CSV table of C-alpha atoms in Angstrom, one decimal:
chain,number,residue,atom,x,y,z
A,699,MET,CA,-17.1,0.3,125.9
A,700,THR,CA,-15.2,0.8,122.8
A,701,ARG,CA,-16.7,-1.3,120.2
A,702,THR,CA,-14.6,-2.8,117.1
A,703,ILE,CA,-16.7,-2.7,114.0
A,704,MET,CA,-16.1,-3.9,110.6
A,705,HIS,CA,-17.7,-2.6,107.4
A,706,VAL,CA,-17.4,-5.1,104.4
A,707,ASP,CA,-18.0,-3.9,100.8
A,708,MET,CA,-17.7,-6.0,97.7
A,709,ASP,CA,-15.6,-4.5,94.9
A,710,ALA,CA,-18.1,-3.7,92.0
A,711,PHE,CA,-20.2,-6.4,93.0
A,712,TYR,CA,-22.5,-6.9,90.0
A,713,ALA,CA,-19.5,-6.6,87.5
A,714,SER,CA,-17.4,-9.0,89.7
A,715,VAL,CA,-20.4,-11.6,89.9
A,716,ALA,CA,-20.7,-11.2,86.1
A,717,LEU,CA,-17.1,-11.7,85.4
A,718,ARG,CA,-16.7,-15.0,87.1
A,719,GLY,CA,-17.8,-16.9,84.1
A,720,ARG,CA,-15.8,-14.7,81.5
A,721,PRO,CA,-12.2,-14.7,82.3
A,722,ASP,CA,-11.7,-13.1,78.8
A,723,LEU,CA,-13.2,-9.9,80.0
A,724,GLN,CA,-10.9,-9.7,83.1
A,725,GLY,CA,-9.0,-6.4,82.9
A,726,THR,CA,-11.3,-4.6,80.4
A,727,PRO,CA,-13.9,-2.2,80.8
A,728,VAL,CA,-17.2,-3.8,81.6
A,729,ILE,CA,-20.6,-2.5,82.5
A,730,VAL,CA,-23.5,-4.3,83.9
A,731,GLY,CA,-26.8,-2.8,82.6
A,732,GLY,CA,-29.0,-2.2,79.6
A,733,GLU,CA,-27.0,-1.6,76.7
A,734,GLY,CA,-29.4,0.5,74.6
A,735,ARG,CA,-31.7,2.1,77.3
A,736,GLY,CA,-31.7,2.1,81.0
A,737,VAL,CA,-28.7,2.7,83.6
A,738,VAL,CA,-25.6,1.3,84.8
A,739,LEU,CA,-26.0,-0.9,87.7
A,740,SER,CA,-22.3,-1.5,87.8
A,741,CYS,CA,-18.9,-1.5,86.2
A,742,THR,CA,-15.6,-2.5,86.5
A,743,TYR,CA,-12.6,-0.3,87.7
A,744,GLU,CA,-11.3,0.0,84.1
A,745,ALA,CA,-14.5,1.6,83.2
A,746,ARG,CA,-14.8,3.8,86.3
A,747,ALA,CA,-11.4,5.2,85.1
A,748,ARG,CA,-13.1,6.3,81.9
A,749,GLY,CA,-15.8,8.1,83.8
A,750,VAL,CA,-18.6,5.6,84.0
A,751,ARG,CA,-20.4,5.5,87.3
A,752,SER,CA,-23.3,3.5,88.9
A,753,GLY,CA,-26.6,5.3,88.1
A,754,MET,CA,-25.2,6.8,84.9
A,755,SER,CA,-27.5,6.6,81.5
A,756,SER,CA,-26.1,3.5,79.4
A,757,SER,CA,-25.9,5.8,76.4
A,758,GLU,CA,-23.5,8.3,78.5
A,759,ALA,CA,-21.8,5.3,79.7
A,760,ARG,CA,-21.1,4.3,75.8
A,761,ARG,CA,-20.0,7.6,75.0
A,762,LEU,CA,-17.3,7.7,77.7
A,763,ALA,CA,-16.3,4.2,77.1
A,764,PRO,CA,-16.9,3.1,73.6
A,765,ARG,CA,-15.2,-0.1,73.6
A,766,ALA,CA,-16.6,-1.3,76.9
A,767,THR,CA,-18.5,-4.7,77.2
A,768,PHE,CA,-22.2,-4.5,78.1
A,769,LEU,CA,-23.3,-7.4,80.3
A,770,PRO,CA,-27.2,-8.2,81.3
A,771,PRO,CA,-27.8,-8.4,85.1
A,772,ASP,CA,-28.4,-11.6,86.4
A,773,PHE,CA,-30.1,-10.9,89.8
A,774,ASP,CA,-30.7,-14.4,90.8
A,775,SER,CA,-26.8,-15.0,90.8
A,776,TYR,CA,-26.5,-11.5,92.9
A,777,VAL,CA,-28.8,-12.9,95.4
A,778,ALA,CA,-27.4,-16.2,95.8
A,779,VAL,CA,-23.9,-14.7,96.1
A,780,SER,CA,-25.1,-12.2,98.6
A,781,LYS,CA,-26.7,-14.9,100.9
A,782,ALA,CA,-23.5,-16.9,100.6
A,783,ILE,CA,-20.9,-13.9,101.9
A,784,VAL,CA,-23.6,-13.3,104.6
A,785,GLU,CA,-23.1,-17.1,105.8
A,786,VAL,CA,-19.3,-16.0,105.6
A,787,PHE,CA,-19.9,-12.9,107.7
A,788,SER,CA,-22.3,-15.0,110.3
A,789,SER,CA,-19.5,-17.4,110.8
A,790,PHE,CA,-16.9,-14.6,112.2
A,791,SER,CA,-19.6,-13.1,114.3
A,792,ALA,CA,-23.4,-13.3,115.1
A,793,VAL,CA,-23.9,-9.5,115.0
A,794,VAL,CA,-24.4,-9.0,111.5
A,795,GLU,CA,-26.1,-6.3,109.6
A,796,SER,CA,-26.6,-6.4,105.9
A,797,ALA,CA,-26.7,-2.8,104.6
A,798,SER,CA,-27.5,-3.8,101.2
A,799,VAL,CA,-26.9,-6.5,98.7
A,800,ASP,CA,-23.1,-6.0,98.7
A,801,GLU,CA,-22.1,-4.7,102.1
A,802,ALA,CA,-22.5,-5.3,105.6
A,803,PHE,CA,-21.5,-4.0,109.2
A,804,ILE,CA,-20.2,-6.5,111.6
A,805,ASP,CA,-19.8,-6.1,115.4
A,806,VAL,CA,-16.6,-8.0,116.2
A,807,THR,CA,-16.2,-6.6,119.7
A,808,GLY,CA,-17.1,-10.1,121.1
A,809,ALA,CA,-15.1,-12.2,118.7
A,810,LEU,CA,-12.0,-10.7,119.1
A,811,ARG,CA,-10.9,-13.4,121.8
A,812,MET,CA,-11.7,-16.2,119.7
A,813,HIS,CA,-10.4,-15.1,116.2
A,814,GLY,CA,-7.4,-12.8,117.4
A,815,SER,CA,-7.1,-9.3,116.1
A,816,ALA,CA,-9.4,-7.3,114.1
A,817,VAL,CA,-7.2,-7.0,111.3
A,818,ALA,CA,-6.5,-10.9,111.2
A,819,MET,CA,-10.3,-11.4,111.1
A,820,GLY,CA,-10.4,-9.0,108.4
A,821,GLU,CA,-7.8,-10.9,106.0
A,822,ARG,CA,-9.2,-14.3,106.9
A,823,LEU,CA,-12.8,-12.9,105.9
A,824,ARG,CA,-11.5,-11.4,102.6
A,825,ALA,CA,-9.6,-14.7,101.9
A,826,THR,CA,-12.5,-16.7,102.3
A,827,ILE,CA,-14.6,-14.7,100.3
A,828,ALA,CA,-12.2,-14.6,97.4
A,829,ASP,CA,-11.6,-18.6,97.7
A,830,GLU,CA,-15.4,-19.3,97.8
A,831,GLN,CA,-16.9,-16.8,95.7
A,832,HIS,CA,-13.9,-15.6,93.5
A,833,ILE,CA,-14.8,-12.0,94.2
A,834,THR,CA,-12.9,-9.6,96.2
A,835,CYS,CA,-14.2,-7.2,98.9
A,836,SER,CA,-12.9,-4.1,100.9
A,837,VAL,CA,-12.8,-3.9,104.8
A,838,GLY,CA,-12.9,-0.9,107.0
A,839,ILE,CA,-12.4,-1.6,110.8
A,840,GLY,CA,-13.1,1.3,113.5
A,841,PRO,CA,-14.8,2.1,116.6
A,842,SER,CA,-18.0,3.2,115.2
A,843,LYS,CA,-20.0,2.4,112.1
A,844,PHE,CA,-19.5,5.7,110.5
A,845,VAL,CA,-15.5,5.3,110.7
A,846,ALA,CA,-15.8,1.5,109.4
A,847,LYS,CA,-17.9,2.7,106.6
A,848,VAL,CA,-15.1,5.5,105.7
A,849,ALA,CA,-12.3,3.2,106.3
A,850,SER,CA,-13.7,0.8,103.9
A,851,ARG,CA,-14.1,3.4,101.1
A,852,ALA,CA,-10.2,4.3,101.6
A,853,ALA,CA,-9.4,0.6,101.3
A,854,LYS,CA,-10.9,0.1,98.0
A,855,PRO,CA,-10.3,-2.0,95.8
A,856,ASP,CA,-9.3,-5.2,97.4
A,857,GLY,CA,-8.0,-3.8,100.7
A,858,LEU,CA,-8.3,-3.4,104.4
A,859,VAL,CA,-7.7,-0.2,106.4
A,860,GLU,CA,-8.0,-0.3,110.3
A,861,VAL,CA,-8.7,2.9,112.2
A,862,ARG,CA,-8.0,2.4,116.1
A,863,PRO,CA,-9.8,4.7,118.6
A,864,ASP,CA,-6.7,6.9,119.1
A,865,GLN,CA,-6.3,7.4,115.4
A,866,VAL,CA,-9.8,8.4,114.5
A,867,THR,CA,-9.1,12.4,114.1
A,868,GLU,CA,-5.9,11.8,112.3
A,869,PHE,CA,-7.7,9.6,109.7
A,870,LEU,CA,-10.7,11.7,109.3
A,871,HIS,CA,-9.6,15.4,109.4
A,872,PRO,CA,-7.3,15.4,106.2
A,873,LEU,CA,-10.2,13.9,103.9
A,874,PRO,CA,-12.6,15.7,101.8
A,875,VAL,CA,-15.8,16.3,103.1
A,876,GLU,CA,-17.2,14.4,100.2
A,877,SER,CA,-15.7,11.4,101.7
A,878,MET,CA,-18.1,11.2,104.6
A,879,TRP,CA,-20.8,8.5,104.9
A,880,GLY,CA,-23.9,10.4,104.3
A,881,VAL,CA,-22.6,13.7,102.7
A,882,GLY,CA,-23.7,13.6,99.1
A,883,ALA,CA,-23.3,16.2,96.3
A,884,ALA,CA,-26.1,18.5,97.5
A,885,THR,CA,-24.7,18.6,101.3
A,886,ALA,CA,-21.2,19.1,100.1
A,887,ALA,CA,-22.0,22.0,97.9
A,888,LYS,CA,-23.6,23.7,100.9
A,889,LEU,CA,-20.5,23.0,103.2
A,890,HIS,CA,-18.4,24.4,100.4
A,891,ARG,CA,-20.2,27.5,100.4
A,892,LEU,CA,-19.6,27.9,104.1
A,893,GLY,CA,-15.7,27.4,103.4
A,894,ILE,CA,-15.7,23.8,104.6
A,895,GLU,CA,-13.6,21.9,102.4
A,896,THR,CA,-12.3,18.9,104.8
A,897,VAL,CA,-13.5,16.7,107.6
A,898,GLY,CA,-11.3,18.9,109.8
A,899,ASP,CA,-12.8,21.9,108.6
A,900,LEU,CA,-16.2,20.5,109.8
A,901,ALA,CA,-15.0,19.3,113.0
A,902,HIS,CA,-13.9,22.8,114.0
A,903,ALA,CA,-16.7,24.7,112.4
A,904,ASP,CA,-18.9,27.0,114.8
A,905,VAL,CA,-22.1,25.0,115.1
A,906,ARG,CA,-24.1,28.4,115.0
A,907,ALA,CA,-22.8,28.8,111.7
A,908,LEU,CA,-24.1,25.4,110.4
A,909,ARG,CA,-27.6,25.7,112.1
A,910,PRO,CA,-29.2,28.2,109.6
A,911,VAL,CA,-28.0,26.0,106.6
A,912,PHE,CA,-28.8,22.4,108.1
A,913,GLY,CA,-31.3,22.9,110.9
A,914,PRO,CA,-30.9,22.7,114.6
A,915,ASN,CA,-29.9,19.0,114.6
A,916,ALA,CA,-28.4,18.1,111.3
A,917,GLY,CA,-25.6,20.5,111.7
A,918,ALA,CA,-24.6,19.3,115.0
A,919,GLY,CA,-24.9,15.9,113.7
A,920,LEU,CA,-22.6,16.3,110.9
A,921,ARG,CA,-20.1,18.1,113.3
A,922,ALA,CA,-20.2,15.1,115.6
A,923,LEU,CA,-19.5,12.7,112.8
A,924,ALA,CA,-16.4,14.8,111.8
A,925,TRP,CA,-15.1,13.9,115.3
A,926,GLY,CA,-15.9,10.2,114.7
A,927,ARG,CA,-18.7,10.2,117.2
A,928,ASP,CA,-21.3,7.7,116.1
A,929,ALA,CA,-23.6,5.9,118.5
A,930,ARG,CA,-25.3,3.7,116.0
A,931,THR,CA,-25.0,0.2,116.6
A,932,VAL,CA,-25.0,-2.9,114.5
A,933,VAL,CA,-28.5,-4.0,114.1
A,934,PRO,CA,-28.3,-7.8,113.4
A,935,TRP,CA,-29.8,-9.1,110.1
A,936,THR,CA,-33.6,-9.5,109.5
A,937,ARG,CA,-35.4,-11.2,106.6
A,938,GLU,CA,-35.9,-8.9,103.6
A,939,ARG,CA,-39.2,-6.8,103.9
A,940,SER,CA,-39.9,-7.1,100.1
A,941,VAL,CA,-38.8,-9.0,96.9
A,942,GLY,CA,-39.1,-7.5,93.5
A,943,SER,CA,-37.9,-7.0,89.6
A,944,GLN,CA,-37.9,-4.3,87.2
A,945,GLU,CA,-36.9,-3.8,83.6
A,946,THR,CA,-36.5,-0.7,81.4
A,947,LEU,CA,-38.3,-1.6,78.2
A,948,SER,CA,-36.2,-1.5,74.7
A,949,VAL,CA,-38.8,1.1,73.4
A,950,ASP,CA,-41.5,3.3,75.2
A,951,THR,CA,-45.0,1.7,74.6
A,952,ASP,CA,-48.6,2.6,75.2
A,953,ARG,CA,-49.8,-0.9,74.3
A,954,ARG,CA,-51.5,-3.1,77.0
A,955,GLU,CA,-50.3,-6.2,75.6
A,956,ASP,CA,-46.7,-5.3,75.5
A,957,VAL,CA,-46.9,-4.0,79.2
A,958,SER,CA,-48.7,-7.2,80.1
A,959,ARG,CA,-46.1,-9.5,78.8
A,960,GLU,CA,-43.3,-7.7,80.4
A,961,LEU,CA,-45.2,-7.5,83.6
A,962,LEU,CA,-45.5,-11.3,83.3
A,963,ARG,CA,-41.7,-11.4,83.0
A,964,MET,CA,-41.2,-9.5,86.0
A,965,ALA,CA,-43.7,-11.2,88.0
A,966,ASP,CA,-42.3,-14.8,87.1
A,967,LYS,CA,-39.0,-13.6,87.9
A,968,THR,CA,-40.2,-12.3,91.3
A,969,ALA,CA,-42.1,-15.2,92.2
A,970,ARG,CA,-39.1,-17.6,91.5
A,971,ARG,CA,-36.8,-15.4,93.7
A,972,MET,CA,-39.5,-15.7,96.5
A,973,ARG,CA,-39.6,-19.6,95.9
A,974,LYS,CA,-35.7,-19.9,96.5
A,975,GLN,CA,-36.1,-18.0,99.6
A,976,GLY,CA,-38.8,-19.9,100.9
A,977,LEU,CA,-41.3,-16.8,101.1
A,978,LEU,CA,-44.7,-15.9,100.3
A,979,GLY,CA,-46.5,-12.4,100.2
A,980,ARG,CA,-49.7,-10.8,100.2
A,981,THR,CA,-49.1,-7.2,99.0
A,982,VAL,CA,-48.2,-7.0,95.1
A,983,VAL,CA,-47.0,-3.7,94.1
A,984,LEU,CA,-47.0,-2.5,90.4
A,985,CYS,CA,-44.2,-0.1,89.6
A,986,LEU,CA,-44.4,2.0,86.3
A,987,ARG,CA,-41.9,4.9,84.9
A,988,PHE,CA,-43.3,6.7,81.9
A,989,ALA,CA,-41.5,8.3,79.0
A,990,ASP,CA,-41.3,11.5,81.0
A,991,PHE,CA,-39.8,9.8,84.1
A,992,ARG,CA,-42.6,10.4,86.1
A,993,GLU,CA,-43.1,7.2,88.5
A,994,ILE,CA,-46.1,5.7,90.1
A,995,THR,CA,-46.5,2.6,92.7
A,996,ARG,CA,-49.9,1.0,93.4
A,997,ALA,CA,-50.3,-1.7,95.7
A,998,VAL,CA,-52.9,-4.4,96.2
A,999,THR,CA,-53.6,-7.0,99.0
A,1000,VAL,CA,-54.4,-10.6,97.6
A,1001,ASP,CA,-56.7,-12.8,99.4
A,1002,SER,CA,-53.9,-15.5,100.3
A,1003,PRO,CA,-50.1,-15.3,100.4
A,1004,THR,CA,-48.7,-16.2,97.1
A,1005,ASP,CA,-45.4,-17.4,95.7
A,1006,VAL,CA,-47.0,-17.9,92.1
A,1007,GLY,CA,-46.0,-15.8,89.2
A,1008,GLU,CA,-49.3,-16.3,87.5
A,1009,GLU,CA,-51.2,-14.9,90.6
A,1010,ILE,CA,-48.8,-11.9,90.9
A,1011,HIS,CA,-49.1,-11.1,87.3
A,1012,ALA,CA,-52.9,-11.2,87.7
A,1013,ALA,CA,-53.0,-8.9,90.7
A,1014,VAL,CA,-50.6,-6.3,89.0
A,1015,MET,CA,-52.7,-6.4,85.7
A,1016,ALA,CA,-56.0,-5.7,87.5
A,1017,THR,CA,-54.1,-2.8,89.2
A,1018,TYR,CA,-52.8,-1.5,85.7
A,1019,ASP,CA,-56.2,-1.7,84.2
A,1020,ARG,CA,-57.8,-0.1,87.2
A,1021,LEU,CA,-55.5,3.2,86.4
A,1022,GLY,CA,-57.2,4.0,83.4
A,1023,LEU,CA,-54.1,5.1,81.6
A,1024,ASP,CA,-55.1,7.1,78.4
A,1025,ARG,CA,-52.4,6.0,76.1
A,1026,ALA,CA,-49.5,7.0,78.4
A,1027,ARG,CA,-46.2,5.7,77.3
A,1028,ILE,CA,-44.5,3.4,79.5
A,1029,ARG,CA,-40.4,3.3,79.8
A,1030,ARG,CA,-39.9,0.9,82.8
A,1031,VAL,CA,-42.1,-1.7,84.5
A,1032,GLY,CA,-41.5,-3.4,88.0
A,1033,VAL,CA,-43.3,-5.9,90.1
A,1034,ARG,CA,-42.7,-5.9,93.9
A,1035,VAL,CA,-44.1,-8.2,96.7
A,1036,GLU,CA,-44.3,-7.4,100.6
A,1037,GLY,CA,-45.9,-8.5,103.7
A,1038,LEU,CA,-43.5,-11.6,103.4
A,1039,VAL,CA,-44.0,-14.5,105.7
A,1040,GLY,CA,-42.1,-18.0,105.8
A,1041,GLU,CA,-43.5,-20.8,103.6
A,1042,SER,CA,-44.2,-22.9,106.8
A,1043,ARG,CA,-46.1,-20.0,108.4
A,1044,ALA,CA,-48.2,-19.1,105.3
A,1045,HIS,CA,-51.6,-20.2,105.0
A,1046,ARG,CA,-53.2,-20.5,101.5
A,1047,GLN,CA,-56.8,-20.7,101.4
A,1048,PRO,CA,-58.0,-23.1,98.7
A,1049,GLN,CA,-61.1,-22.4,96.4
A,1050,LEU,CA,-63.9,-25.2,95.8
A,1051,THR,CA,-63.1,-24.6,92.0
A,1052,ASP,CA,-59.2,-25.1,92.5
A,1053,PRO,CA,-57.9,-27.9,90.5
A,1054,GLU,CA,-56.0,-30.6,92.2
A,1055,PHE,CA,-52.8,-29.4,90.7
A,1056,GLY,CA,-52.6,-25.9,89.5
A,1057,TRP,CA,-50.2,-23.0,88.8
A,1058,ARG,CA,-48.3,-23.2,92.1
A,1059,GLU,CA,-47.5,-27.1,91.4
A,1060,ALA,CA,-46.6,-26.1,87.6
A,1061,GLU,CA,-43.9,-23.5,88.7
A,1062,HIS,CA,-42.6,-25.4,91.2
A,1063,ALA,CA,-42.0,-28.0,88.7
A,1064,ILE,CA,-40.4,-25.6,86.4
A,1065,ASP,CA,-38.0,-24.6,89.4
A,1066,GLU,CA,-36.9,-28.1,89.6
A,1067,THR,CA,-36.5,-28.6,85.9
A,1068,VAL,CA,-34.4,-25.3,85.6
A,1069,ALA,CA,-32.3,-26.3,88.5
A,1070,ARG,CA,-31.5,-29.8,86.9
A,1071,PHE,CA,-31.3,-28.7,83.2
A,1072,GLY,CA,-30.3,-24.7,83.3
A,1073,PRO,CA,-32.1,-21.7,82.8
A,1074,GLY,CA,-33.3,-22.4,79.3
A,1075,ALA,CA,-34.8,-25.6,79.8
A,1076,VAL,CA,-38.3,-24.4,80.2
A,1077,ARG,CA,-40.4,-21.0,79.5
A,1078,ARG,CA,-43.3,-19.5,78.8
A,1079,ALA,CA,-44.0,-19.9,75.1
A,1080,VAL,CA,-45.4,-16.0,75.4
A,1081,LEU,CA,-42.2,-14.8,76.8
A,1082,GLY,CA,-40.0,-16.6,73.9
A,1083,GLY,CA,-39.8,-17.0,70.0
A,1084,ASN,CA,-41.2,-14.4,67.7
A,1085,ARG,CA,-45.0,-14.5,68.1
A,1086,ARG,CA,-46.6,-11.9,70.1
A,1087,ALA,CA,-49.5,-12.8,72.1
A,1088,THR,CA,-51.9,-9.8,72.3
A,1089,SER,CA,-53.2,-10.5,75.6
A,1090,VAL,CA,-52.9,-12.8,78.8
A,1091,ALA,CA,-56.5,-14.1,78.0
A,1092,GLU,CA,-55.5,-14.9,74.1
A,1093,ALA,CA,-52.3,-16.6,75.2
A,1094,ASN,CA,-54.3,-18.9,77.7
A,1095,SER,CA,-56.9,-19.5,74.8
A,1096,LEU,CA,-54.1,-20.2,72.4
A,1097,GLY,CA,-52.4,-22.7,74.7
A,1098,LEU,CA,-49.4,-20.8,75.3
A,1099,PHE,CA,-48.9,-21.0,79.0
A,1100,PRO,CA,-48.3,-24.8,79.6
A,1101,LEU,CA,-45.0,-25.9,79.8
A,1102,THR,CA,-42.9,-26.3,76.4
C-alpha cells in the first residue's frame, strides 16, 4: 500500500520562538545561545546568510555576524510550544512521530478522506501553527519518511513541497548527495571520492564499489534511499524518556561551590520542567564537560521517584563528590533525570523524619506563584544577588534557601 507521509519542520525554531516577543528584531540577524561562550543553538535566516550555523561556537558566530543580537535560550518556552504544535499535528492524524522538539513525521494516509488532499492538509496545518503559535514551518510530503524529510528541506523556509510516488526519482536524482537525510559531511566526502556527486549518481552506482567503503549493508542501504525506497514506518509519539538542562559556565572553574551553585540552577530548571509535565524519575544523571572538552556522565538511582530540585541537586552533588576530581577545570554542567513515570503512577516512600510539609510542597508553591506573577516572582537567594554562598550546607545554615 502506498502511504502518504508528511514531515513538518519548524523554521529556525528557537530563534522564531524568541522573536515572538521581540518584533523590533524581526528581519535582523538574531542568534540564540550564550554570547560570551558556548554554542549557537539556533539563528534567524538573516544570520545564516552571514555563515552562522547551529552548533558553531558563539565567538565564531560573533566574528561572522558582528551586529547580530544574541538572545538567551528559554527552554521552558520551547517545550510549551513543542507540546502545542504536537497537539496540532494530532488533530490531523493519530499517527504522529515526534522526531525532535521542532519536527515530526505524520502518516496522513488514513486521514486523506476526511481532510482532503495532502497538500490541502499541509497548508491548513501550516496556517494553524502560524495563527496559534506565531511561528512558521516547512512541510514535505512523500510516499516515505525519507522522501518527506528531503522534501521539507527543499521547502524551507515557510513552504510546502509534495513529491508524489511517480515523481520520486525526478525529484531526488538532481539533488547533491549532501541533501540526503542521514548523509553528513564525512559520508558525503567518501561518496565524492568515488566520483558520486548527485543522488542520481548514487542511485546508478555499482553496489560492489560501495561495499568496500561503507560495508556490506550500508552501501546497499544508501543506494536504496537514492531510489526513494524506505520501509521505515511512522512510529506514534511516546512520552519522552528523560528531562534535562545544561549550561556552559561564563568562566571555567574548579571551585566546588561554583559547580554546586550552577548544578542547583540546572536541578531546579529540570525539576520545574518535570512538574509541568506531571513526571517523576528515579535515575539522576550528572553531566560535566571539562576545559579540554572531555565529557563524562555519571548516573545514580534515588530511593523514590522525584520531581524536587533539592533532591535532584543532592543526588548530583553526591555523585560529583565521589568523582574525586583533582582541581579539574569545568566548562559546562548538566543535570538529567531518567526512568520517568507519570505522577499518578509514582510512589514516593516517606521517611519517619520527614516534616509534614517539605521541599516538594515548597517547590509546588513556587510553581503556582511563578505561574501567577511571572518568572521573577520567587527565586532562591543563593542563585540571585551578589552574595556567593560557599556551599549548599552553608547556604542552608545562612537561611538562603527558604522562599524570598
